[in-house]
mmCIF file of C-alpha atoms in Angstrom:
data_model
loop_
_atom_site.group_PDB
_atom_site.id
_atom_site.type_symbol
_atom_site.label_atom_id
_atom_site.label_comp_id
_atom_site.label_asym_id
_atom_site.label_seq_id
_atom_site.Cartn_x
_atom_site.Cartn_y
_atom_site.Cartn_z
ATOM 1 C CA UNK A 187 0.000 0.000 0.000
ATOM 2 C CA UNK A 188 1.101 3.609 -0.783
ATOM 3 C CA UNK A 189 -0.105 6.486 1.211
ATOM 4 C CA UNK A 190 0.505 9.882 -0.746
ATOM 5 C CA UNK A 191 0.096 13.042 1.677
ATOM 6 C CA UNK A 192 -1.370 15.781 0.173
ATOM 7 C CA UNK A 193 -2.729 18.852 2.386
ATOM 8 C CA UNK A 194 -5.927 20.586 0.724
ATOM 9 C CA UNK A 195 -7.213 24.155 0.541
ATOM 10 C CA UNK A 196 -10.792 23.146 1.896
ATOM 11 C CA UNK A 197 -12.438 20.190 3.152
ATOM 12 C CA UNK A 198 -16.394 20.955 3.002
ATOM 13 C CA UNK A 199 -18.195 21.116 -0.104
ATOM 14 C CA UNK A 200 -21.376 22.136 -0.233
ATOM 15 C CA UNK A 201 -23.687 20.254 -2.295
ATOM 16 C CA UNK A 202 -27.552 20.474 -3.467
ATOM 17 C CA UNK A 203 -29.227 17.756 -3.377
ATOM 18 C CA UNK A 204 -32.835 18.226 -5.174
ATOM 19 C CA UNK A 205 -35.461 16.268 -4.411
ATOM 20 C CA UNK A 206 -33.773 14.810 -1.041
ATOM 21 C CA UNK A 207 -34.685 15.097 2.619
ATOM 22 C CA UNK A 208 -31.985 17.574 3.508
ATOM 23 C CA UNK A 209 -32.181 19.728 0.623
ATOM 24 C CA UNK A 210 -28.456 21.542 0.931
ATOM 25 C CA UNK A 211 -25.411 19.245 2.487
ATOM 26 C CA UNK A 212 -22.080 19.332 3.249
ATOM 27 C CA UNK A 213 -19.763 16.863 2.112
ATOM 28 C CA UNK A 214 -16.078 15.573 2.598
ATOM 29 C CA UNK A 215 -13.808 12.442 2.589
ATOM 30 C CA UNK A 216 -10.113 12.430 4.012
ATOM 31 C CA UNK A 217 -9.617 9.575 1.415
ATOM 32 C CA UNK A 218 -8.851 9.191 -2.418
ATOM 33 C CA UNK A 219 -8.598 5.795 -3.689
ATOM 34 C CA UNK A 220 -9.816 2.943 -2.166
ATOM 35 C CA UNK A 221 -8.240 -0.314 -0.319
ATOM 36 C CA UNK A 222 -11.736 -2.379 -0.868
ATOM 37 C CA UNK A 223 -10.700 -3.282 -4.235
ATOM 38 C CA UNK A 224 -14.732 -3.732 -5.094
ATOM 39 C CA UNK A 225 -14.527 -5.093 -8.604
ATOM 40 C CA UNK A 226 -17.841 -2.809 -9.642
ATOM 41 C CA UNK A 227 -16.762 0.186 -8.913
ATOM 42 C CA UNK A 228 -16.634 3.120 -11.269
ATOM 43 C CA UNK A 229 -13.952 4.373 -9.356
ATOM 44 C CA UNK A 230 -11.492 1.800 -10.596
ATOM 45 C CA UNK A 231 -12.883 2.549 -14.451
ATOM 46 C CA UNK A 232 -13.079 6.274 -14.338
ATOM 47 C CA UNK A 233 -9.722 6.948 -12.183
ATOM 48 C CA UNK A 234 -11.124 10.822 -11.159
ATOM 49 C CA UNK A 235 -8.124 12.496 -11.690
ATOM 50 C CA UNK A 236 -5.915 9.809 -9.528
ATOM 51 C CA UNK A 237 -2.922 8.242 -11.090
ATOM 52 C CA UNK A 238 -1.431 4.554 -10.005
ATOM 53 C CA UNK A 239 -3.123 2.018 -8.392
ATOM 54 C CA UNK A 240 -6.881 2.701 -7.913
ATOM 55 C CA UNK A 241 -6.692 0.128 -4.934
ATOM 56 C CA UNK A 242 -3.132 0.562 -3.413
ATOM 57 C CA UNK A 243 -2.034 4.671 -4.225
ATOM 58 C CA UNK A 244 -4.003 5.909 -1.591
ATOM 59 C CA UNK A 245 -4.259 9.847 -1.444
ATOM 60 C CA UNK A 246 -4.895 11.165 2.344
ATOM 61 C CA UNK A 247 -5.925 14.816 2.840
ATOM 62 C CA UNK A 248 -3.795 14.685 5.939
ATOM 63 C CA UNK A 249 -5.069 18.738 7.078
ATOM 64 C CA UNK A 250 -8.626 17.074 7.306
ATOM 65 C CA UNK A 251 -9.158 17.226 11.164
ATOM 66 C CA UNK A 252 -7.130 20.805 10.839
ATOM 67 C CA UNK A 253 -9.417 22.316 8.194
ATOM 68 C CA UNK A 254 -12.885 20.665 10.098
ATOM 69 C CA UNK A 255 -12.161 22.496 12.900
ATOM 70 C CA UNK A 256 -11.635 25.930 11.240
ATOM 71 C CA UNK A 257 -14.504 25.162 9.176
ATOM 72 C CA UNK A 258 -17.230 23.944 11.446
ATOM 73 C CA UNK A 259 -17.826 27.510 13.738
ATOM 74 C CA UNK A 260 -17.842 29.629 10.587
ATOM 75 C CA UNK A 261 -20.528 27.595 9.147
ATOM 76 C CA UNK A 262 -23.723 29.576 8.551
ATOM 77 C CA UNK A 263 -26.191 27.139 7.658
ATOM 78 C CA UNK A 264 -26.960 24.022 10.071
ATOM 79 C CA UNK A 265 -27.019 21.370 6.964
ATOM 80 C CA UNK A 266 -26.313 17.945 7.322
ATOM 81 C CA UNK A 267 -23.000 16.724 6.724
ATOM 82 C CA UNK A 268 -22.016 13.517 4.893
ATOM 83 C CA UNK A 269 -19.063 11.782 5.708
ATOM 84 C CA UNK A 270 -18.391 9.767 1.720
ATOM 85 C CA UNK A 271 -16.802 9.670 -1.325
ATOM 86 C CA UNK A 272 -17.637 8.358 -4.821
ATOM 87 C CA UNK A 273 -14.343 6.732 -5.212
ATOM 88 C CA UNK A 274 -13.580 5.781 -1.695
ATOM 89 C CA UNK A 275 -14.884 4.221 1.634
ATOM 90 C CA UNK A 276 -13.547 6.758 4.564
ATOM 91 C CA UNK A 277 -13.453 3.612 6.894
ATOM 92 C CA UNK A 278 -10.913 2.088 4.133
ATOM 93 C CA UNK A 279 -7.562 0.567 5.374
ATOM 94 C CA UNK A 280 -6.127 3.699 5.840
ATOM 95 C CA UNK A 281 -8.412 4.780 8.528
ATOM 96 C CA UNK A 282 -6.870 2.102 10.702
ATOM 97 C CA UNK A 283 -3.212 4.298 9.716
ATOM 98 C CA UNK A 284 -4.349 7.861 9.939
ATOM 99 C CA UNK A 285 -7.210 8.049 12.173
ATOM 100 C CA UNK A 286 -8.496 10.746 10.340
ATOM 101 C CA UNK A 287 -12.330 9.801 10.588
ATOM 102 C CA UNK A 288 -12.430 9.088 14.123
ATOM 103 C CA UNK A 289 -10.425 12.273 14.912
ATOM 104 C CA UNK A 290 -13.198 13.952 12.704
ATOM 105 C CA UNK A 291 -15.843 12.434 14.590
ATOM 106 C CA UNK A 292 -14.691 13.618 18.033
ATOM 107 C CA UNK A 293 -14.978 16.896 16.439
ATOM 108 C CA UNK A 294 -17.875 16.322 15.120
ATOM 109 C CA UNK A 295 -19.286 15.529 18.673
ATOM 110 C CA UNK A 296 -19.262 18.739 19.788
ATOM 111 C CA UNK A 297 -21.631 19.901 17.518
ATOM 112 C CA UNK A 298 -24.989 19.986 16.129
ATOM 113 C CA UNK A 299 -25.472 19.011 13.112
ATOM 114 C CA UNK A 300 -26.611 15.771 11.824
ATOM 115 C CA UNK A 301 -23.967 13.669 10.230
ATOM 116 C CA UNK A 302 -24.343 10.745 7.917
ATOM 117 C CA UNK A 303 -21.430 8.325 7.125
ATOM 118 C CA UNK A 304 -21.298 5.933 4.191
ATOM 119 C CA UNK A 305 -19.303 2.793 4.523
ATOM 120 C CA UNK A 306 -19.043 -0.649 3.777
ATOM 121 C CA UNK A 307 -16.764 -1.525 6.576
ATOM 122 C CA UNK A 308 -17.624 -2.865 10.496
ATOM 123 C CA UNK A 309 -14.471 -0.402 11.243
ATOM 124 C CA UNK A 310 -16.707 2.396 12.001
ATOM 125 C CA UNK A 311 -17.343 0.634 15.339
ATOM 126 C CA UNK A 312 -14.131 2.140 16.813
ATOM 127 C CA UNK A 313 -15.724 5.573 17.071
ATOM 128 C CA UNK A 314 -18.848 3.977 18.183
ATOM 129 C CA UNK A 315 -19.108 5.927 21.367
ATOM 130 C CA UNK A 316 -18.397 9.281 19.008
ATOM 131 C CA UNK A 317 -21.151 8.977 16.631
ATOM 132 C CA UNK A 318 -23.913 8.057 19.880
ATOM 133 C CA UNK A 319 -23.068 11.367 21.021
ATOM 134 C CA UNK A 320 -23.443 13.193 17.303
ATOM 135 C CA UNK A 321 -26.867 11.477 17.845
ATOM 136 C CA UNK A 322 -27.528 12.530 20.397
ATOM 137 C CA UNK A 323 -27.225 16.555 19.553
ATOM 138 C CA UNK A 324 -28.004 16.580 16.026
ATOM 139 C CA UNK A 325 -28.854 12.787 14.451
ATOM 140 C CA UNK A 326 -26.603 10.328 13.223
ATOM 141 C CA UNK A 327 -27.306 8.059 9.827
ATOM 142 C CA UNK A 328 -25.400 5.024 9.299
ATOM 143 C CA UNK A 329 -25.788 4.074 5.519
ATOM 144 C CA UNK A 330 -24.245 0.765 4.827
ATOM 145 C CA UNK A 331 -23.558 -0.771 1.489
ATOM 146 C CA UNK A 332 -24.545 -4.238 1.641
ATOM 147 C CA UNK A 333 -24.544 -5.747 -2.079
ATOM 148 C CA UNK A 334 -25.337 -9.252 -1.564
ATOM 149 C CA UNK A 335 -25.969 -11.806 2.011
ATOM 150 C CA UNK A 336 -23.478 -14.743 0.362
ATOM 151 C CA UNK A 337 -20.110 -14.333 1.119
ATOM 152 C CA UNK A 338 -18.733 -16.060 -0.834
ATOM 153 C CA UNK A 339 -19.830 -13.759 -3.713
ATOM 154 C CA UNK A 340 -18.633 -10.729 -1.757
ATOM 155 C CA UNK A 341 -15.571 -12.062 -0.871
ATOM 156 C CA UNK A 342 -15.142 -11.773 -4.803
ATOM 157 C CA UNK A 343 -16.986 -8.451 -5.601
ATOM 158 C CA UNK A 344 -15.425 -6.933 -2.411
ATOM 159 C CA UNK A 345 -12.365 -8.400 -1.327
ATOM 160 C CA UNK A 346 -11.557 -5.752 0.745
ATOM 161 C CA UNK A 347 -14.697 -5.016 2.648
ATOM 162 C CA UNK A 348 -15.980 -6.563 5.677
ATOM 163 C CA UNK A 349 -17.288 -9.541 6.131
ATOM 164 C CA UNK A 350 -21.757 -9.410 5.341
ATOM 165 C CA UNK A 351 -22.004 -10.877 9.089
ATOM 166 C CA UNK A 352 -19.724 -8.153 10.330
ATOM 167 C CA UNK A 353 -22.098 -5.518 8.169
ATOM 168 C CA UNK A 354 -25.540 -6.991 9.748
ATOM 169 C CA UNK A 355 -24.003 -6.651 12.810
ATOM 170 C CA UNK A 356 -22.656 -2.955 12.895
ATOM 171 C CA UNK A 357 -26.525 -2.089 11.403
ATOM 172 C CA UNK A 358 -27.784 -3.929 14.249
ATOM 173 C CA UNK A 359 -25.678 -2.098 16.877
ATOM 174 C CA UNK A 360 -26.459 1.152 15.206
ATOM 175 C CA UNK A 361 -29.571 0.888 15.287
ATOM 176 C CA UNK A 362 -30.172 -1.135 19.049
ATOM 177 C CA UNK A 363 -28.408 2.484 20.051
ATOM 178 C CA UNK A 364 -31.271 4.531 18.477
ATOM 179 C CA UNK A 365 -29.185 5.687 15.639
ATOM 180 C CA UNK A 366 -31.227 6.135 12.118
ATOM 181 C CA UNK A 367 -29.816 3.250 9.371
ATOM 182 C CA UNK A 368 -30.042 2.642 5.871
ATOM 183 C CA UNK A 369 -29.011 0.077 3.336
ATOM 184 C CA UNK A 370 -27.116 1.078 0.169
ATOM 185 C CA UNK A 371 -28.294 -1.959 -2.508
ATOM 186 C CA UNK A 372 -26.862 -1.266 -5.262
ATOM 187 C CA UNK A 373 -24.969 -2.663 -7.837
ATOM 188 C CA UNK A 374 -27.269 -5.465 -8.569
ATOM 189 C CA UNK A 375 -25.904 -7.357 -10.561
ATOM 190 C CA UNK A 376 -28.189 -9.701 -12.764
ATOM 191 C CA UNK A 377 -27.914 -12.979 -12.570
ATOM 192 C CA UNK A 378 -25.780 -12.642 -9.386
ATOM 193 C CA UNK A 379 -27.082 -10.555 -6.629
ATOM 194 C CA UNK A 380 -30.235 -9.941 -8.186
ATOM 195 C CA UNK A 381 -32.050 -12.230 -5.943
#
């Protein structure tokens, strides 16, 4: 694996989501690239400006925790924020390396505002006790990508994901603590997870 270390101007991007619940959001990922090696995604195909190894040149925004917490009391609008990337899981590998989510979400804590991660990865369960307490003040979504129940298929389609057992049983957890939780079911694939 090969971490490159870039520091970034900004971290938040606001985005408009029409038609949704929440209307405006905020949205950033401390991660380019992605460890899970998830043989569907358009990450791999499309690249998004990344050079290398889609699955082992990993970019980290290492000034993430620095910019969140100039950011966050200059915000003027209380919109969610959504913890995601199209082209990579922020619970990846390189969470377990940087720390950079968890560090984000004892930030986060401290505030308001209702925060939404998207994963595919039983890691989040390390900041566990973090994200209960962003529920607590302003609302906390898990949103789990969960593609198929047989493993042995994911093992294939996402080799470096967690387990399905260890994804039913973060949702579980999540939502036994009163958290809101939500599926993400998609690719189906016909013939293969369309059952």
């Amino acid at each position: 694996m090969l971490y490159l270390e870039k520091e970034v101007k900004s971290i938040l991007k606001k985005e408009y989501f029409s038609g949704s619940t929440f209307g405006n959001m905020y949205v950033f990922s401390p991660y380019m690239g992605c460890s899970h090696g998830c043989i569907y995604c358009d990450g791999r195909a499309e690249k998004y400006h990344l050079s290398g190894d889609f699955t082992k040149d990993i970019t980290v925004r290492t000034n993430t925790v620095k910019l969140l917490k100039e950011t966050l009391p200059k915000l003027r609008e209380n919109a969610p924020i959504h913890i995601s990337s199209g082209i990579s899981d922020v619970y990846q590998l390189a969470e377990e390396r940087f720390d950079i989510v968890g560090e984000c979400s004892k930030i986060l804590s401290n505030y308001n505002f209702h925060v939404s991660v998207l994963t595919k990865s039983s890691r989040i369960l390390r900041d566990f006790d973090n994200w209960i307490e962003v529920n607590r003040r302003g609302g906390f979504t898990l949103q789990m990508s969960l593609t198929t129940l047989n493993e042995d298929i994911r093992k294939i389609m996402e080799p470096g994901a967690s387990s399905v057992q260890e994804r039913l049983e973060t949702i579980k957890v999540f939502k036994e603590a009163g958290c809101r939780v939500g599926i993400y079911m998609m690719p189906l694939l016909p013939g293969i997870t369309d059952d």
